[in-house]
Coordinates of C-alpha atoms in Angstrom, one line a residue:
M115 CA -96.5 28.8 -12.4
G116 CA -97.4 29.0 -8.8
T117 CA -100.8 29.8 -9.8
I118 CA -101.3 27.1 -12.1
I119 CA -99.8 24.8 -9.3
T120 CA -102.7 26.2 -7.4
R121 CA -105.6 25.7 -9.5
V122 CA -104.2 22.3 -10.1
V123 CA -104.5 21.2 -7.5
L124 CA -107.2 22.9 -6.4
V125 CA -109.2 21.0 -9.7
S126 CA -107.5 17.2 -8.8
F127 CA -108.9 18.0 -5.3
G128 CA -112.6 18.7 -6.3
V129 CA -112.5 15.7 -8.9
A130 CA -111.2 13.7 -6.0
L131 CA -113.9 14.8 -3.9
V132 CA -116.7 14.3 -5.7
A133 CA -115.6 11.2 -7.3
S134 CA -114.9 10.1 -3.2
T135 CA -118.5 9.9 -3.0
F136 CA -119.2 6.8 -5.2
T137 CA -117.3 4.7 -3.0
D138 CA -118.7 2.4 -0.3
Q139 CA -116.2 3.6 2.8
P140 CA -118.4 4.9 5.5
S141 CA -115.5 6.1 7.2
L142 CA -114.0 8.0 4.9
N143 CA -117.2 9.5 3.5
D144 CA -118.1 10.9 6.6
L145 CA -115.1 12.3 6.8
L146 CA -115.3 13.8 3.7
F147 CA -118.5 14.9 4.3
R148 CA -117.8 17.1 7.3
I149 CA -114.6 18.7 5.3
S150 CA -117.1 19.7 2.3
V151 CA -119.7 21.0 4.5
L152 CA -116.9 22.9 6.6
I153 CA -115.5 24.1 3.2
M154 CA -118.9 25.8 2.3
L155 CA -118.8 27.3 6.0
A156 CA -115.2 28.5 5.7
Q157 CA -115.7 30.2 2.3
S158 CA -118.9 32.2 3.3
W159 CA -116.8 33.3 6.4
N160 CA -114.2 34.4 4.6
L161 CA -116.4 36.0 1.6
M162 CA -117.9 38.3 4.5
A163 CA -113.9 38.6 6.1
N164 CA -112.7 40.0 2.7
A165 CA -115.4 42.8 2.8
G166 CA -114.2 43.8 6.2
L167 CA -117.3 42.4 7.7
V168 CA -116.6 40.1 10.4
S169 CA -118.9 37.8 11.6
L170 CA -119.6 36.0 14.8
G171 CA -122.8 34.9 14.3
H172 CA -122.8 32.2 11.3
S173 CA -124.3 29.9 12.8
A174 CA -127.5 32.0 12.2
F175 CA -127.2 31.3 8.6
F176 CA -126.4 27.6 9.0
G177 CA -129.4 27.5 11.4
V178 CA -131.6 29.2 9.1
G179 CA -130.7 26.8 6.3
S180 CA -131.3 23.6 8.3
Y181 CA -134.4 24.4 9.9
A182 CA -135.6 25.6 6.1
S183 CA -134.5 22.3 4.5
M184 CA -136.2 20.1 7.2
L185 CA -139.2 21.6 7.3
A186 CA -139.3 21.9 3.5
A187 CA -139.6 17.9 3.6
N188 CA -141.7 17.3 6.4
A189 CA -144.6 19.8 6.0
L190 CA -144.1 20.7 2.7
G191 CA -143.5 17.5 1.1
M192 CA -140.1 18.6 -1.3
P193 CA -138.0 16.4 -2.7
F194 CA -134.3 16.8 -1.4
S195 CA -133.0 19.2 -4.1
G196 CA -136.3 21.5 -3.3
G197 CA -135.2 21.5 0.2
L198 CA -131.4 22.9 -0.2
V199 CA -132.4 25.6 -2.9
L200 CA -135.3 26.8 -0.3
A201 CA -132.3 26.8 2.3
I202 CA -130.2 28.8 0.1
L203 CA -133.0 31.2 -0.5
C204 CA -133.8 32.0 2.9
G205 CA -129.9 32.2 3.8
A206 CA -129.5 34.6 1.1
G207 CA -132.9 36.5 2.3
L208 CA -131.5 36.2 5.9
G209 CA -128.3 38.3 4.7
V210 CA -129.9 40.7 2.8
M211 CA -131.8 41.6 6.1
L212 CA -128.8 41.2 8.0
A213 CA -127.3 43.9 5.6
L214 CA -130.3 46.1 5.7
A215 CA -130.2 46.2 9.9
T216 CA -126.7 46.9 10.2
A217 CA -126.2 49.8 7.5
R218 CA -124.2 51.9 9.5
L219 CA -122.1 49.6 11.6
R220 CA -118.9 48.5 10.9
G221 CA -116.0 46.4 12.6
F222 CA -116.9 45.5 16.4
F223 CA -120.2 46.6 16.2
F224 CA -121.3 44.6 13.3
A225 CA -119.7 41.4 14.7
I226 CA -121.6 41.8 17.8
C227 CA -124.7 42.3 15.8
T228 CA -124.4 38.7 14.0
L229 CA -123.6 37.5 17.3
G230 CA -127.0 38.5 18.7
L231 CA -129.0 37.5 15.5
S232 CA -127.4 34.1 15.8
E233 CA -128.8 33.7 19.5
G234 CA -132.0 35.9 18.3
L235 CA -132.5 32.9 16.0
R236 CA -131.9 30.4 18.8
V237 CA -134.7 31.9 21.0
T238 CA -137.3 32.2 18.4
T239 CA -136.6 28.8 17.7
L240 CA -137.4 27.7 21.1
M241 CA -140.4 30.0 21.2
L242 CA -142.1 28.6 18.5
P243 CA -143.0 24.7 19.3
D244 CA -145.5 24.2 16.8
L245 CA -143.6 25.2 13.7
T246 CA -139.8 24.0 15.2
G247 CA -140.3 21.9 17.7
G248 CA -138.9 23.4 20.2
A249 CA -136.5 22.2 22.6
V250 CA -138.1 19.2 21.4
G251 CA -136.5 19.3 18.1
L252 CA -137.6 18.0 14.6
F253 CA -136.8 14.4 13.0
L254 CA -136.9 14.3 9.3
Q255 CA -139.6 11.7 7.9
Q256 CA -137.8 8.3 7.0
Q257 CA -139.5 8.5 3.6
M258 CA -138.4 12.1 2.6
R259 CA -134.7 11.2 4.0
P260 CA -132.3 10.7 0.8
G261 CA -129.7 8.4 0.4
S262 CA -126.1 8.4 1.9
H263 CA -124.4 8.9 -1.2
V264 CA -127.1 11.6 -2.7
I265 CA -125.9 13.3 0.4
F266 CA -122.4 12.7 0.4
F267 CA -122.6 13.8 -3.3
M268 CA -124.5 17.0 -3.0
A269 CA -121.8 18.1 0.0
A270 CA -118.9 17.4 -2.4
I271 CA -120.8 19.6 -5.1
G272 CA -121.2 22.4 -3.2
A273 CA -117.7 22.6 -1.5
V274 CA -116.8 22.4 -5.0
A275 CA -119.0 25.3 -5.7
S276 CA -118.3 27.1 -3.0
V277 CA -114.6 27.3 -4.1
L278 CA -115.5 28.0 -7.7
I279 CA -117.2 31.2 -6.8
A280 CA -114.5 32.1 -4.6
A281 CA -112.0 31.6 -7.7
W282 CA -114.3 33.3 -10.1
L283 CA -114.9 36.3 -7.7
T284 CA -111.1 37.2 -7.3
R285 CA -111.4 37.9 -11.1
T286 CA -114.4 40.3 -10.9
P287 CA -114.6 43.9 -10.0
F288 CA -116.9 42.8 -7.1
H289 CA -113.3 41.3 -5.6
Y290 CA -111.5 44.6 -5.7
A291 CA -114.7 46.7 -4.0
C292 CA -114.5 44.6 -1.4
R293 CA -111.1 44.3 -0.5
A294 CA -111.4 48.5 -0.8
M295 CA -114.3 48.6 1.8
R296 CA -112.0 46.5 3.7
N297 CA -109.1 48.6 3.8
H298 CA -110.6 51.8 3.9
E299 CA -114.6 52.2 3.4
S300 CA -114.9 56.2 3.2
A301 CA -111.8 56.4 0.7
A302 CA -113.6 53.6 -1.2
Q303 CA -116.4 55.5 -0.9
M304 CA -114.8 58.7 -2.6
L305 CA -113.5 56.7 -5.7
G306 CA -117.1 55.5 -6.2
I307 CA -117.9 52.2 -4.9
D308 CA -121.2 52.1 -3.1
P309 CA -120.2 50.1 0.5
Q310 CA -124.2 49.3 0.9
R311 CA -124.6 47.9 -2.8
Y312 CA -121.3 45.3 -2.2
R313 CA -123.0 45.0 1.7
F314 CA -126.1 43.3 0.1
G315 CA -124.4 41.4 -2.4
V316 CA -121.6 39.5 -0.2
L317 CA -123.8 39.1 2.6
A318 CA -126.6 37.5 0.2
L319 CA -124.2 35.2 -1.2
S320 CA -122.4 34.5 2.2
G321 CA -125.6 33.5 3.9
A322 CA -126.3 31.7 0.7
M323 CA -123.5 29.1 0.9
A324 CA -123.6 28.8 4.9
S325 CA -127.5 27.9 4.5
C326 CA -126.8 25.1 2.0
A327 CA -124.4 23.8 4.5
G328 CA -127.0 23.9 6.9
G329 CA -129.5 22.3 4.9
I330 CA -127.2 19.2 3.8
T331 CA -126.2 18.6 7.3
A332 CA -129.5 18.6 8.5
L333 CA -131.2 16.2 6.2
Y334 CA -127.8 13.8 6.8
G335 CA -128.1 13.8 10.6
G336 CA -131.7 13.4 10.2
Y337 CA -132.4 15.6 13.3
I338 CA -132.3 19.5 14.3
D339 CA -133.0 21.6 17.2
P340 CA -131.9 25.2 18.3
S341 CA -128.6 23.9 20.5
I342 CA -127.6 22.3 17.1
A343 CA -128.4 24.2 14.6
F344 CA -127.1 27.7 16.2
N345 CA -124.5 26.3 18.1
L346 CA -121.5 28.7 18.4
H347 CA -119.1 25.5 17.8
I348 CA -120.2 26.4 13.7
T349 CA -119.1 29.9 14.0
I350 CA -115.8 29.4 15.8
D351 CA -115.2 26.8 13.2
S352 CA -115.8 29.2 10.3
Q353 CA -113.3 31.1 11.5
I354 CA -110.4 29.5 12.5
A355 CA -110.8 27.3 8.9
P356 CA -109.6 30.3 7.2
I357 CA -107.5 31.7 9.3
L358 CA -105.5 28.7 9.8
G359 CA -105.0 28.0 6.1
G360 CA -104.9 31.7 4.9
M361 CA -107.3 34.5 4.9
Y362 CA -108.5 36.4 2.1
T363 CA -107.6 33.6 -0.5
V364 CA -109.1 30.8 -1.9
A365 CA -107.4 28.0 -0.9
G366 CA -107.1 29.2 2.9
P367 CA -110.5 27.9 3.9
L368 CA -110.1 24.7 2.0
I369 CA -106.8 23.7 3.5
G370 CA -108.0 25.0 7.0
A371 CA -111.4 23.2 6.7
G372 CA -109.3 19.8 5.7
A373 CA -107.1 20.2 8.6
I374 CA -109.4 21.0 11.3
V375 CA -111.6 17.8 10.5
V376 CA -108.3 15.4 10.1
L377 CA -106.9 17.0 13.4
S378 CA -110.1 16.4 15.3
E379 CA -110.6 12.9 14.2
A380 CA -106.8 11.9 14.4
T381 CA -106.7 13.5 18.5
R382 CA -110.4 11.8 18.9
L383 CA -108.8 8.2 18.0
L384 CA -106.0 8.8 20.0
F385 CA -106.7 10.5 23.0
G386 CA -110.9 9.7 23.2
G387 CA -110.4 7.2 25.8

């Protein structure tokens, strides 16, 4: 019964979130947009944590997706959807490279490596002004900017898709292999599980989700620079949401994301002055 109720609640929330993008309420649309982006980031972080891979540099994926979508629009003239596809592919590729570079790293050492990746990418974007705009950043060309409701809709679809993917994975051997790796990787390997194979999969999927969130956010804001793209605050929010709502669950990141955005907005209105 509990599972059925949870599914009904999740489906209802998804339908309401997508339907809300067709309303013309700027404040509500912006609030739900922020929740949608954080849901994607939180689900992404939670997928890695479920495999025992704690990320302290999730802003690396977010930033790569942001710059990929912005450069796709400005330099390549790609439409909104094309830029998002490129951002997702770049995030997945970064996840694969991280899996290769950290093949023998576990626990604290892996976490520090992700933090170093984020900081390294931030410095790299600063040192490539001809490509990334350096410290000045990049402004989205106005003729390439999609309508606000299109961005809201895509963010809601992205959030719903991330939840559906996470829910589907819980019913596959992939999920149980990741849980076994989290509990005891050596024992899981003795049972025939190849940790490196699943590490590739979870990091690629997680990176794709987070980069999608970054790509949508960059096109919504119309501006990106290294301090925005690789902000540590992004990583912190990505961690707090699943921890607050319930780690290793499907609904946890969703609940945590909603709570964080609503509480932050409430405190801003109450104590902002």
